[in-house]
PDB file of C-alpha atoms and ligand atoms in Angstrom:
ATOM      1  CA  UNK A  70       0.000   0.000   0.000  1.00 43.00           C
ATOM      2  CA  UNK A  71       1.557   3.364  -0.811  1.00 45.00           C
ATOM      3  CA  UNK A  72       1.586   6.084   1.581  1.00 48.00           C
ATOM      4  CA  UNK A  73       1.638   9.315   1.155  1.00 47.00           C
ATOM      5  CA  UNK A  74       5.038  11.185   2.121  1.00 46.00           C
ATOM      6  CA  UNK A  75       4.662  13.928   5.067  1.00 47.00           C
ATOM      7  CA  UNK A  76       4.555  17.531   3.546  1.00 51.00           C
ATOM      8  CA  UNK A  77       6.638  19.292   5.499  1.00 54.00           C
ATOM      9  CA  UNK A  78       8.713  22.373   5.015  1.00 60.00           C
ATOM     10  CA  UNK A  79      11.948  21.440   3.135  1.00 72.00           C
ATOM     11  CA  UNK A  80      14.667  20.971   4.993  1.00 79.00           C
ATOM     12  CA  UNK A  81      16.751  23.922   5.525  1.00 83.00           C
ATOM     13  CA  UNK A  82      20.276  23.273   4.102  1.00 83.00           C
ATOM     14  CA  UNK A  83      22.180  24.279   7.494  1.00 91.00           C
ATOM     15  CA  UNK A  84      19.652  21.871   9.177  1.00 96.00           C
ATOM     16  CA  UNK A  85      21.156  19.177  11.643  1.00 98.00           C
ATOM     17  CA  UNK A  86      19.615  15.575  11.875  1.00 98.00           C
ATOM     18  CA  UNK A  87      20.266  14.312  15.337  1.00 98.00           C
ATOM     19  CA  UNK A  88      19.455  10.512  15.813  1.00 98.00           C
ATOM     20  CA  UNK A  89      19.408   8.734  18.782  1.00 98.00           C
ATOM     21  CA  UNK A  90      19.980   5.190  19.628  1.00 98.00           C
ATOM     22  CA  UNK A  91      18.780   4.815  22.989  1.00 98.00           C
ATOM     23  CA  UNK A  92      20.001   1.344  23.661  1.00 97.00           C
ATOM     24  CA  UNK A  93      21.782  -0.942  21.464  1.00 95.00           C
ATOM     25  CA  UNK A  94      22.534  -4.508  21.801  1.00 92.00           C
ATOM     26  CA  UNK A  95      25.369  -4.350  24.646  1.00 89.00           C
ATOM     27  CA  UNK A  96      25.266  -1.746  27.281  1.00 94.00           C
ATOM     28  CA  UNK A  97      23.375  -3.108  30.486  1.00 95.00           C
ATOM     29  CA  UNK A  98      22.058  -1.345  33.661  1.00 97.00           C
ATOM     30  CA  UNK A  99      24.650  -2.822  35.610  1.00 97.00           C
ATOM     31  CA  UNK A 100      27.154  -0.330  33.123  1.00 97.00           C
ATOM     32  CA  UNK A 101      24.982   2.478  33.772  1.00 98.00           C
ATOM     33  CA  UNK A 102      21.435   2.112  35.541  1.00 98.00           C
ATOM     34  CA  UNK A 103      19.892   4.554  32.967  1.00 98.00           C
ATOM     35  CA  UNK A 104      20.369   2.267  29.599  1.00 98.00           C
ATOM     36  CA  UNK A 105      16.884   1.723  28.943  1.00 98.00           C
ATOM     37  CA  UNK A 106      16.077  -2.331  28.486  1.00 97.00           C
ATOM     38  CA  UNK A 107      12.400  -2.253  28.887  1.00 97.00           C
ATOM     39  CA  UNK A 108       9.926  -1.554  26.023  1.00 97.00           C
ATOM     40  CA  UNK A 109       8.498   1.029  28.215  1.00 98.00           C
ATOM     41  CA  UNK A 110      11.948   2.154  29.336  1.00 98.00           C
ATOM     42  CA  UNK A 111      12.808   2.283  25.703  1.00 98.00           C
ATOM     43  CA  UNK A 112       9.847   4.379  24.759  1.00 98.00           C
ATOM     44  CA  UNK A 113       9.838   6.880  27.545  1.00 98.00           C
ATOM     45  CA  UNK A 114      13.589   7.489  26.352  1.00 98.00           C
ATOM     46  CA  UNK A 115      12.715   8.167  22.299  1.00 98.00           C
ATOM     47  CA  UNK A 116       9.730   9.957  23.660  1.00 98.00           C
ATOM     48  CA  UNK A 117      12.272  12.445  25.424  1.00 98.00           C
ATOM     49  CA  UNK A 118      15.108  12.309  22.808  1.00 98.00           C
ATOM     50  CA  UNK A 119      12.208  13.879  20.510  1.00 98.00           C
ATOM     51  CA  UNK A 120      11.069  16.782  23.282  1.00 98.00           C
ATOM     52  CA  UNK A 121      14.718  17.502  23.191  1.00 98.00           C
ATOM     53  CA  UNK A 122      15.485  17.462  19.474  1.00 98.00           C
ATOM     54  CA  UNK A 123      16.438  14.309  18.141  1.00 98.00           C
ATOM     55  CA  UNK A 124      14.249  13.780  14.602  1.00 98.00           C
ATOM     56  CA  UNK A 125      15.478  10.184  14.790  1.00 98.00           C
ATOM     57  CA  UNK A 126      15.348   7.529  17.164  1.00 98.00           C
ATOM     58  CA  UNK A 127      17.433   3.758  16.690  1.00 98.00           C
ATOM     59  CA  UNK A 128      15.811   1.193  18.600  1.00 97.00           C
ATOM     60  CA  UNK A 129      17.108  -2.367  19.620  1.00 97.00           C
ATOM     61  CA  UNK A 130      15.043  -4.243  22.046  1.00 97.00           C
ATOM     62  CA  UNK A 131      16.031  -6.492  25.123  1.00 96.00           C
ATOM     63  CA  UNK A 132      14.186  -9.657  26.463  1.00 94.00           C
ATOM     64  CA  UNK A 133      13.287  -9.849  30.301  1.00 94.00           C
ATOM     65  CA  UNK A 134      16.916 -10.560  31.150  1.00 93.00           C
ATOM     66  CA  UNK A 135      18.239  -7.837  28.960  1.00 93.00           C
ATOM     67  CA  UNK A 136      19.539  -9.653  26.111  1.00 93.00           C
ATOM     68  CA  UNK A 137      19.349  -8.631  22.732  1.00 93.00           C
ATOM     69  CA  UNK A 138      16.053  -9.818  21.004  1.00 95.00           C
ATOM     70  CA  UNK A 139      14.902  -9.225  17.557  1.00 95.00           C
ATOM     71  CA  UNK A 140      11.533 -10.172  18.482  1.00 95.00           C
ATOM     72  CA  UNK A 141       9.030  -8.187  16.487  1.00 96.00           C
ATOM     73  CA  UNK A 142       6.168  -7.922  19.002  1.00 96.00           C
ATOM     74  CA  UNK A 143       8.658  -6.142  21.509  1.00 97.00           C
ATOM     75  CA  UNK A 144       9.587  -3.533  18.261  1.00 97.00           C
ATOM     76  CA  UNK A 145       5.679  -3.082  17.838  1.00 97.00           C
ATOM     77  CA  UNK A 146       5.392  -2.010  21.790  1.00 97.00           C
ATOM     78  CA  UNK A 147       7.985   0.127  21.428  1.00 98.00           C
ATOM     79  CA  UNK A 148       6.294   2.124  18.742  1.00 97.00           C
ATOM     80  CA  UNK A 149       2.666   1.915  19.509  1.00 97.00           C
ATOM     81  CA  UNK A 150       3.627   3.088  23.513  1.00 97.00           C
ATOM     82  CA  UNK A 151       5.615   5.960  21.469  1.00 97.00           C
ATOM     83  CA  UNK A 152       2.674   6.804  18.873  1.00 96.00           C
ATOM     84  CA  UNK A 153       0.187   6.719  21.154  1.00 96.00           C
ATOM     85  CA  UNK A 154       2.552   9.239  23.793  1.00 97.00           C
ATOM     86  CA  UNK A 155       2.000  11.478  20.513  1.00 96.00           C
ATOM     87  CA  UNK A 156       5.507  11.866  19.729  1.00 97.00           C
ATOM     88  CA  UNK A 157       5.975  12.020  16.006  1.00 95.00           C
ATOM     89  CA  UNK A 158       9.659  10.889  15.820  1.00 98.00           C
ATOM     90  CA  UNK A 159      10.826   9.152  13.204  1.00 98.00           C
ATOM     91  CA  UNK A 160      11.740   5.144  14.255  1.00 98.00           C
ATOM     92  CA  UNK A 161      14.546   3.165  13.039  1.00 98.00           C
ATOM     93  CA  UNK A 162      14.556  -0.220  14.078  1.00 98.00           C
ATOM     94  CA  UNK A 163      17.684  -2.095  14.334  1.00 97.00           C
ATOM     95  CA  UNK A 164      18.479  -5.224  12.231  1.00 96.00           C
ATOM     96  CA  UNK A 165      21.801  -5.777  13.639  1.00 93.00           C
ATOM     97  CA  UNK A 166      20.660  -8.086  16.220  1.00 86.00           C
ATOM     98  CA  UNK A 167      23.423  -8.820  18.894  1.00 76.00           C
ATOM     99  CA  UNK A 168      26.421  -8.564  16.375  1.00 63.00           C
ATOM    100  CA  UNK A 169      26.979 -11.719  15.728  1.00 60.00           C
ATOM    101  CA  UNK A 170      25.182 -13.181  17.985  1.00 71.00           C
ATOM    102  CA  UNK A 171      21.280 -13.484  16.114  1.00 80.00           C
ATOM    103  CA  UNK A 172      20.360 -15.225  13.113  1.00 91.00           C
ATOM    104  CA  UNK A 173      19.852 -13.599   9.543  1.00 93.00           C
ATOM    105  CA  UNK A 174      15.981 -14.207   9.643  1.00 94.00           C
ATOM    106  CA  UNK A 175      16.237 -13.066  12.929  1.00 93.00           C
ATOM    107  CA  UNK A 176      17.416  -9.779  12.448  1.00 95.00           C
ATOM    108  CA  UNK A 177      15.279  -9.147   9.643  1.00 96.00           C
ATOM    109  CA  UNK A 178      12.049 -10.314  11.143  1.00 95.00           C
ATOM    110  CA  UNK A 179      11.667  -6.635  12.687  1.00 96.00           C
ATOM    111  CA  UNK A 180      10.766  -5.880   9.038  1.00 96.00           C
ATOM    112  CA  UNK A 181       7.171  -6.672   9.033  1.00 95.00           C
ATOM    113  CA  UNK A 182       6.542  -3.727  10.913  1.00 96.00           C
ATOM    114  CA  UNK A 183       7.246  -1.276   8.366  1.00 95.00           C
ATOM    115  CA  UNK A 184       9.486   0.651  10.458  1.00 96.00           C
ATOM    116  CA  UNK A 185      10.026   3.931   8.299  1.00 97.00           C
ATOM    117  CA  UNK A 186      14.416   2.867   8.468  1.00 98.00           C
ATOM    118  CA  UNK A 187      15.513   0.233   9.553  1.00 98.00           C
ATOM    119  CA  UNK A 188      19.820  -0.312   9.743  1.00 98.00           C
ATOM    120  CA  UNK A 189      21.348  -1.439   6.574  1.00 98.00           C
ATOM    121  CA  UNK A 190      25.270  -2.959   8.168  1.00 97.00           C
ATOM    122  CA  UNK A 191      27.099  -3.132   4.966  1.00 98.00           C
ATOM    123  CA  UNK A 192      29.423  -5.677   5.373  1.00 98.00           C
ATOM    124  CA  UNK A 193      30.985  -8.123   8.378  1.00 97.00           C
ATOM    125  CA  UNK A 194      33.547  -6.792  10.303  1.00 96.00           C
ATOM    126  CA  UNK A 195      35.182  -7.646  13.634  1.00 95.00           C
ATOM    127  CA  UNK A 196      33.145  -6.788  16.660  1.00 90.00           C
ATOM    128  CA  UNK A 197      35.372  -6.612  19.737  1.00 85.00           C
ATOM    129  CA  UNK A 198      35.775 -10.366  20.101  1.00 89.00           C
ATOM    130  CA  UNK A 199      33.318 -10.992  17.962  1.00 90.00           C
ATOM    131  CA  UNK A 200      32.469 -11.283  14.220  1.00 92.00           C
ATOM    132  CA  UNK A 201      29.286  -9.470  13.234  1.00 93.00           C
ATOM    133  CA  UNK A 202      28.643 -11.380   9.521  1.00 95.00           C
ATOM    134  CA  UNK A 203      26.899  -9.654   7.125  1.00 96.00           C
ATOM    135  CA  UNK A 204      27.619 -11.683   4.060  1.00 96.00           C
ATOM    136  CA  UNK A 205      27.063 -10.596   0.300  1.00 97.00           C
ATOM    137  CA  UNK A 206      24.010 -12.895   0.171  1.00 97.00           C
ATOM    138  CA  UNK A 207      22.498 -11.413   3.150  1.00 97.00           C
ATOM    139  CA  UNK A 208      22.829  -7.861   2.121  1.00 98.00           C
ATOM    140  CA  UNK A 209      21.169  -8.840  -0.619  1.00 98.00           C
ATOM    141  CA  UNK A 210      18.328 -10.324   0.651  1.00 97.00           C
ATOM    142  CA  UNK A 211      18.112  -7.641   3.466  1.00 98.00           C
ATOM    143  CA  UNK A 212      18.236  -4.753   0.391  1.00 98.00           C
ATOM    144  CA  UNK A 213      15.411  -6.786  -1.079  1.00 97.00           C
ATOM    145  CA  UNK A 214      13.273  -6.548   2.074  1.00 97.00           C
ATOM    146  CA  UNK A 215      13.081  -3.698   2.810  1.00 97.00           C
ATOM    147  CA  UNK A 216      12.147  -2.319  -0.508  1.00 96.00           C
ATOM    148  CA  UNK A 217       9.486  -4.950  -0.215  1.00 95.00           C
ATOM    149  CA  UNK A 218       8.494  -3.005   3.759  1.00 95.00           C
ATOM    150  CA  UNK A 219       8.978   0.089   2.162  1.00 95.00           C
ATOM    151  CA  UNK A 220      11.557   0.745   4.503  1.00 97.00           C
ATOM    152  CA  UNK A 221      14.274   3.377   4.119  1.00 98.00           C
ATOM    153  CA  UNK A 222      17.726   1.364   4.950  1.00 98.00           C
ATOM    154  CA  UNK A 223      20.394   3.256   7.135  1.00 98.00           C
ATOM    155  CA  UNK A 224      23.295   2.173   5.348  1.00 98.00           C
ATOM    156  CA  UNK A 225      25.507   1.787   8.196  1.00 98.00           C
ATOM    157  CA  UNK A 226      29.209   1.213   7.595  1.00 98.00           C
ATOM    158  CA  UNK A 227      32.009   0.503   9.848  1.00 98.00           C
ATOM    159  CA  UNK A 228      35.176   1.088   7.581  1.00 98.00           C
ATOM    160  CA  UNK A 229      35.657   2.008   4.074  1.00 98.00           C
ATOM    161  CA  UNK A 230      35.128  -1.207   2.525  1.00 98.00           C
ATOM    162  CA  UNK A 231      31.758  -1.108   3.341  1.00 98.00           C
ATOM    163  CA  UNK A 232      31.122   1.854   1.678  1.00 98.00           C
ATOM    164  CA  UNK A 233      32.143   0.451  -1.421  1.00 98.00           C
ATOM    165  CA  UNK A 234      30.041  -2.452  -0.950  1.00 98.00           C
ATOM    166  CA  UNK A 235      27.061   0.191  -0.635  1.00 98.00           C
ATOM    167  CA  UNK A 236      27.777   1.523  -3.751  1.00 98.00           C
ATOM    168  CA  UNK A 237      28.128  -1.916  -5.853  1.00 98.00           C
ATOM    169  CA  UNK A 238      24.228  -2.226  -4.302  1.00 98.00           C
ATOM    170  CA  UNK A 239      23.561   0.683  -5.852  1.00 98.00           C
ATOM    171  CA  UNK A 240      24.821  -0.175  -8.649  1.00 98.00           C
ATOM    172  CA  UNK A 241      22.781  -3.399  -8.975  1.00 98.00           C
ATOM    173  CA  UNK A 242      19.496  -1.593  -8.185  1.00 97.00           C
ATOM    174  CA  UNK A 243      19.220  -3.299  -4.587  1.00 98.00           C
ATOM    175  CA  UNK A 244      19.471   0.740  -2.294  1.00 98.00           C
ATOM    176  CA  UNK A 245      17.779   3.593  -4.070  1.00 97.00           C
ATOM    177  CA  UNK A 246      18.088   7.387  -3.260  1.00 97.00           C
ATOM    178  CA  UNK A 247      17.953   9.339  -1.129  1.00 97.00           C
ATOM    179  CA  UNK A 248      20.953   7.835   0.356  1.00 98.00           C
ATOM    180  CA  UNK A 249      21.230   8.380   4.411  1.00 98.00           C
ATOM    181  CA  UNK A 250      24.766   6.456   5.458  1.00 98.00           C
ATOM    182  CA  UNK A 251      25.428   6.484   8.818  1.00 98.00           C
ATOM    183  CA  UNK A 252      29.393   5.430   9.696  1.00 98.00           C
ATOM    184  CA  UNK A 253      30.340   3.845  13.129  1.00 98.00           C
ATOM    185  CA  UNK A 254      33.763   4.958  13.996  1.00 98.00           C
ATOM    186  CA  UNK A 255      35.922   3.145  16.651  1.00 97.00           C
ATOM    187  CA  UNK A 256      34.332  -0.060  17.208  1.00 96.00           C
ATOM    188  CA  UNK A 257      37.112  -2.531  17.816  1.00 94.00           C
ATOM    189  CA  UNK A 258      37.477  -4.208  14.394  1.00 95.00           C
ATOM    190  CA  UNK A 259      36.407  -1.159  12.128  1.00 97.00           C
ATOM    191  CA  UNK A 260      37.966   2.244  11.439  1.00 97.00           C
ATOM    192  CA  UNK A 261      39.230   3.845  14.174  1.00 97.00           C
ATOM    193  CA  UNK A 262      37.267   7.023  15.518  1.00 97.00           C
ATOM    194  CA  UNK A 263      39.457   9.522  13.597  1.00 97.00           C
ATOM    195  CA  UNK A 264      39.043  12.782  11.698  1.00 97.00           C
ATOM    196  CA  UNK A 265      40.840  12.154   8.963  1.00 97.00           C
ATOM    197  CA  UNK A 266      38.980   8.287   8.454  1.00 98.00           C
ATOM    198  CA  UNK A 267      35.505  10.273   8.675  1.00 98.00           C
ATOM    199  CA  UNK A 268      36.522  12.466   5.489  1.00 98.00           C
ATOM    200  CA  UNK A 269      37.425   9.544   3.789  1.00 98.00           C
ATOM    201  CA  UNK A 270      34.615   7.757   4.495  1.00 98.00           C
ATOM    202  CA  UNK A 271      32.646  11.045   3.360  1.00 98.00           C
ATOM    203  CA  UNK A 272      35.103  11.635   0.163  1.00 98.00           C
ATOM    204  CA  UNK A 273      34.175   8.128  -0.958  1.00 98.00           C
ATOM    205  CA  UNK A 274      30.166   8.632  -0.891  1.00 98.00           C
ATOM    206  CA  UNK A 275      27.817   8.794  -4.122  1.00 97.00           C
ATOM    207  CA  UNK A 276      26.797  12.359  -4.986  1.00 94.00           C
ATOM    208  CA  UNK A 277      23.824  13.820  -2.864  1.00 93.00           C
ATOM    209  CA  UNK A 278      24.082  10.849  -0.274  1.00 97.00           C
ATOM    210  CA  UNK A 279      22.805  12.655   3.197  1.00 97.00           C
ATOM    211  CA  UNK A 280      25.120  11.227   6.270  1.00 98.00           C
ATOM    212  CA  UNK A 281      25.594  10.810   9.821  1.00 98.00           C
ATOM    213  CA  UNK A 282      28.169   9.992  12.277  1.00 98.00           C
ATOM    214  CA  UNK A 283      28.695   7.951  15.619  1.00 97.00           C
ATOM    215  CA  UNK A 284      31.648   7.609  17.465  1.00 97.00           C
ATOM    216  CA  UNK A 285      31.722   4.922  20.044  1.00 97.00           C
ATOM    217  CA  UNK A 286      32.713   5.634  23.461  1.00 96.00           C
ATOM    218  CA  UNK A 287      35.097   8.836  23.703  1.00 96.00           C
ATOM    219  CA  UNK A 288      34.679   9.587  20.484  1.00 97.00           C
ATOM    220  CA  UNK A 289      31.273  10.068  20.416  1.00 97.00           C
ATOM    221  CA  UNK A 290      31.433  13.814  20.955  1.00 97.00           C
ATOM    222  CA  UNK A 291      34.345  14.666  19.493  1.00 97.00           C
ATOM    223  CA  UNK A 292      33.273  13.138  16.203  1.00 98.00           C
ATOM    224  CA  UNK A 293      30.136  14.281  16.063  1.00 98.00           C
ATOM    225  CA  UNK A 294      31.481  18.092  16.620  1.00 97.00           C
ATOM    226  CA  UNK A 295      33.119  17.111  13.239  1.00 97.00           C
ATOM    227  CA  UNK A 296      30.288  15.888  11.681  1.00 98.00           C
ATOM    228  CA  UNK A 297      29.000  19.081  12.171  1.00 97.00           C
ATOM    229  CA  UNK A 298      31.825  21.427  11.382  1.00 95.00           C
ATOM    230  CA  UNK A 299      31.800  19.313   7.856  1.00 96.00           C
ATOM    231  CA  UNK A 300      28.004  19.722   7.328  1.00 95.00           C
ATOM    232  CA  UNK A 301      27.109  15.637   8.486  1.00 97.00           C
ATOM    233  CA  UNK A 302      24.505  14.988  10.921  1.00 98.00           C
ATOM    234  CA  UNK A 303      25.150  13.130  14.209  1.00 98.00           C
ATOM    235  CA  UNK A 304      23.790  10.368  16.311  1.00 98.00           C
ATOM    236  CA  UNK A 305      24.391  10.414  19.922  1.00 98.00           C
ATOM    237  CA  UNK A 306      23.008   8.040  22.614  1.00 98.00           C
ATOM    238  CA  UNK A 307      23.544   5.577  25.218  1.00 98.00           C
ATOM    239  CA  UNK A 308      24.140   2.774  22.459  1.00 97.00           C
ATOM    240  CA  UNK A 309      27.402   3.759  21.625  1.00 97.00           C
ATOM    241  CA  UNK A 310      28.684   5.661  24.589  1.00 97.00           C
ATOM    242  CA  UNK A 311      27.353   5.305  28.312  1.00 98.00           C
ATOM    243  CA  UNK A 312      29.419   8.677  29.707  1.00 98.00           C
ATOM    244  CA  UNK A 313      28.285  12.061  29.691  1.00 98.00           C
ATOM    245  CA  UNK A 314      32.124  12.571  30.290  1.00 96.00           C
ATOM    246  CA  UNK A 315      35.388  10.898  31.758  1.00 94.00           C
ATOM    247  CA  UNK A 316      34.301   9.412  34.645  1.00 96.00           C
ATOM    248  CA  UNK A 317      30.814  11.036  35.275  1.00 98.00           C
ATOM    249  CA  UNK A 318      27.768   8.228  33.537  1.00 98.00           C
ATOM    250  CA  UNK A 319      25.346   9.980  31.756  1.00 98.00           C
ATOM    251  CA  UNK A 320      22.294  10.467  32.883  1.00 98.00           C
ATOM    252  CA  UNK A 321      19.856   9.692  30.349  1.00 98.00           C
ATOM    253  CA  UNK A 322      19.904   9.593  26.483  1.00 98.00           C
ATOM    254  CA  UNK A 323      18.242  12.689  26.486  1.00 98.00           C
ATOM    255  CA  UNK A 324      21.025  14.775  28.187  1.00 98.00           C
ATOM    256  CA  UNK A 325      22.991  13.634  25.654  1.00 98.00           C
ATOM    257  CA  UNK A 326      20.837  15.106  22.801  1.00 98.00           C
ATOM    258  CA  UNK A 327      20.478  18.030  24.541  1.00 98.00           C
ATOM    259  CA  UNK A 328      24.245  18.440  24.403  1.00 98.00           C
ATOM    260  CA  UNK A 329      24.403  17.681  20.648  1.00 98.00           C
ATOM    261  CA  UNK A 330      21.509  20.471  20.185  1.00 98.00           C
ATOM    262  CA  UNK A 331      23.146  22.916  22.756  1.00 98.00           C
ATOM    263  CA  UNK A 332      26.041  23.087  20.734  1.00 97.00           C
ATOM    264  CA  UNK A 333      24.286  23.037  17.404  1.00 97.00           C
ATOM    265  CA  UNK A 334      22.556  26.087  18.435  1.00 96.00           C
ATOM    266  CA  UNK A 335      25.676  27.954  18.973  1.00 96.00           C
ATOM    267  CA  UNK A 336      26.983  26.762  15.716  1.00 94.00           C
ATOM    268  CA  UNK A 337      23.966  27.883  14.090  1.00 94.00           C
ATOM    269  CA  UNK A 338      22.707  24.383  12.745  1.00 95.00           C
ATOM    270  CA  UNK A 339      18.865  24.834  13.224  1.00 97.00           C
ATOM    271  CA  UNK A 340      17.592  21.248  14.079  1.00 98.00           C
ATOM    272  CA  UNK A 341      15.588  19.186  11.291  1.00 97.00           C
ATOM    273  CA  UNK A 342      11.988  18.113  12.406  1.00 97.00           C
ATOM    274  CA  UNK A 343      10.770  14.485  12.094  1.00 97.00           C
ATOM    275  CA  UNK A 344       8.930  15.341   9.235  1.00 95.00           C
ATOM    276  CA  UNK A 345      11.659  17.333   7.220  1.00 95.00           C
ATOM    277  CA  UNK A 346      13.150  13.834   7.602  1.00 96.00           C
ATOM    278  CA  UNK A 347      10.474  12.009   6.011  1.00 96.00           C
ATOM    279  CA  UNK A 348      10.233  14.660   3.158  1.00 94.00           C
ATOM    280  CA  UNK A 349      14.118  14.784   2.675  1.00 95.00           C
ATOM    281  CA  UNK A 350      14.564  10.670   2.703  1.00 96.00           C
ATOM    282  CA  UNK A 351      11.114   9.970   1.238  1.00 94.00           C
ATOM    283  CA  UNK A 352       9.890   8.132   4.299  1.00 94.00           C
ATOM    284  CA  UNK A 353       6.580   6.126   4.212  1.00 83.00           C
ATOM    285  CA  UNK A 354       5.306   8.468   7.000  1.00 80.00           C
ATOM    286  CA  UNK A 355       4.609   7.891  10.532  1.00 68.00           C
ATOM    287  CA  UNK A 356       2.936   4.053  11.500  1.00 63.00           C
ATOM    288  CA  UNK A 357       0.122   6.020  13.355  1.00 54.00           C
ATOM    289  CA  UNK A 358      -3.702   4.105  12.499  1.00 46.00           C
ATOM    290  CA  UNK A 359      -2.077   1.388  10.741  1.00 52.00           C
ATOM    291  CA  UNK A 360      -1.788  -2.433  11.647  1.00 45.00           C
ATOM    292  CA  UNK A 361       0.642  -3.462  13.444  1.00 46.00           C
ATOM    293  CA  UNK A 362       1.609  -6.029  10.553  1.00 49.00           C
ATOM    294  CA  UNK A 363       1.986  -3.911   7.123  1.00 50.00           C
ATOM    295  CA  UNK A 364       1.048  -6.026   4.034  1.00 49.00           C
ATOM    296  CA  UNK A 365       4.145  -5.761   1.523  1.00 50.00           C
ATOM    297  CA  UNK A 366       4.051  -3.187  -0.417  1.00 46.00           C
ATOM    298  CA  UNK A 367       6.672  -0.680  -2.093  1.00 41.00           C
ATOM    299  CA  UNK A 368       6.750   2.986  -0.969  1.00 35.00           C
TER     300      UNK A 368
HETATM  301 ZN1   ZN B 495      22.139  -0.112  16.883  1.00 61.55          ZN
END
């Protein structure tokens, strides 16, 4: 079924995309007691990432005991207890699963909910001590899906190799524009969280391709101070970086949007709305009043 895309005022050209990603498949409450693990937990967080200027938020969920699930139903709460809050942010589920740890139809069964974007990991890299596949096959497959969702892939990429893997999909047909790339610098395995990587990483992109940045840990703020002293949007969040700063835990995901907008205000980066989002990437539009299952549909 084809929705109709948002009209919303276009998005200005100085305009700063913050996304957060609230939880990720690792950090627990023992860490820091304010990763949220619960769907409501979850929720309540995107619901205040929005309020304090994030347009997107990334989602992973957790089962009872805090491990990673890819369990659709627990996406669904998620996004209905968000919806129904009235928050209009836009919602990227993950795909990614544990990183290495879930099974390819796992990670894509989130899917069937139509999330607007959903991440897009463009190729297997090392994960820590771990090895998060994403073999040619599988992207594939996954690049297949989500046209059939309608679902807007966040082409994430770890190092440049991915990139280029990206942009032989492209070249097949399998990811369509608007491009939004978001590279994750300084996992253990990938490119390290540096400057001069994130240019190259940027220098390598096809023409008009929108894109983001997250450094993990230390490097989350530095990096994203680049990203938007080189015109890139950033992603902040308790996924990828559990201090507010050496040796003080962060409070809540929201603080640490509000630190990201705080300084984008003084750099004079006006914030993008949800819905200058969904006009710039062509979203499908918000899940409000729909089924919780979508039938399959393109965009
Ligand atoms: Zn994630």
């Amino acid at each position: 079924m084809t929705e109709p895309i948002p009209q919303a005022a276009a998005l200005p050209r100085d305009a700063l995309i913050i996304s957060a990603a609230t939880t990720g498949s690792w950090p627990t409450k023992a860490q820091n007691p304010n990763v949220p693990t619960t769907p409501g937990e979850i929720a309540g967080a995107a619901i205040r990432c929005g309020e304090a200027g994030a347009a997107i938020v990334h989602i992973h969920v957790r089962d009872d005991e805090e491990r990673v699930t890819c369990d659709p139903e627990r996406y669904a709460k998620v996004r209905d207890l968000v919806e129904s809050a009235g928050s209009n942010v836009v919602i990227n589920m993950s795909t990614g699963g544990g990183a290495g740890t879930s099974s390819d139809e796992e990670r894509m069964a989130p899917l069937v909910l139509g999330p607007e974007i959903a991440s897009f990991d463009c190729g297997s890299v090392n994960f820590g001590e771990r090895v998060f596949i994403n073999s040619p096959s599988f992207l594939r497959e996954l690049a297949v899906r989500m046209k059939t969702y309608g679902v807007k892939p966040e082409i994430e990429c770890f190092e440049p190799g991915h990139v280029w893997n990206a942009l032989r999909l492209i070249d097949d047909g399998l990811l369509d524009a608007p491009f939004w790339f978001q590279f994750v610098l300084g996992v253990r395995g990938g490119s390290p969280p540096e400057v001069k990587q994130l240019q190259h990483l940027v220098d390598m992109l096809p023409p008009g391709a929108h894109w983001s940045v997250c450094g993990i840990g230390r490097a989350q703020l530095p990096l994203g101070l680049a990203a938007m002293a080189m015109g890139g949007h950033v992603r902040t969040g308790l996924e990828d970086n559990i201090w507010y700063r050496k040796g003080e835990l962060a409070v809540s995901n929201a603080q640490l949007v509000d630190r990201v907008a705080r300084i984008a205000g003084e750099l004079g980066r006006p914030l993008a709305t949800p819905d200058q989002v969904r006009a710039l990437l062509g979203l499908r539009g918000a899940h409000t009043g729909k089924p919780a299952i979508i039938a399959a549909g393109p965009v």
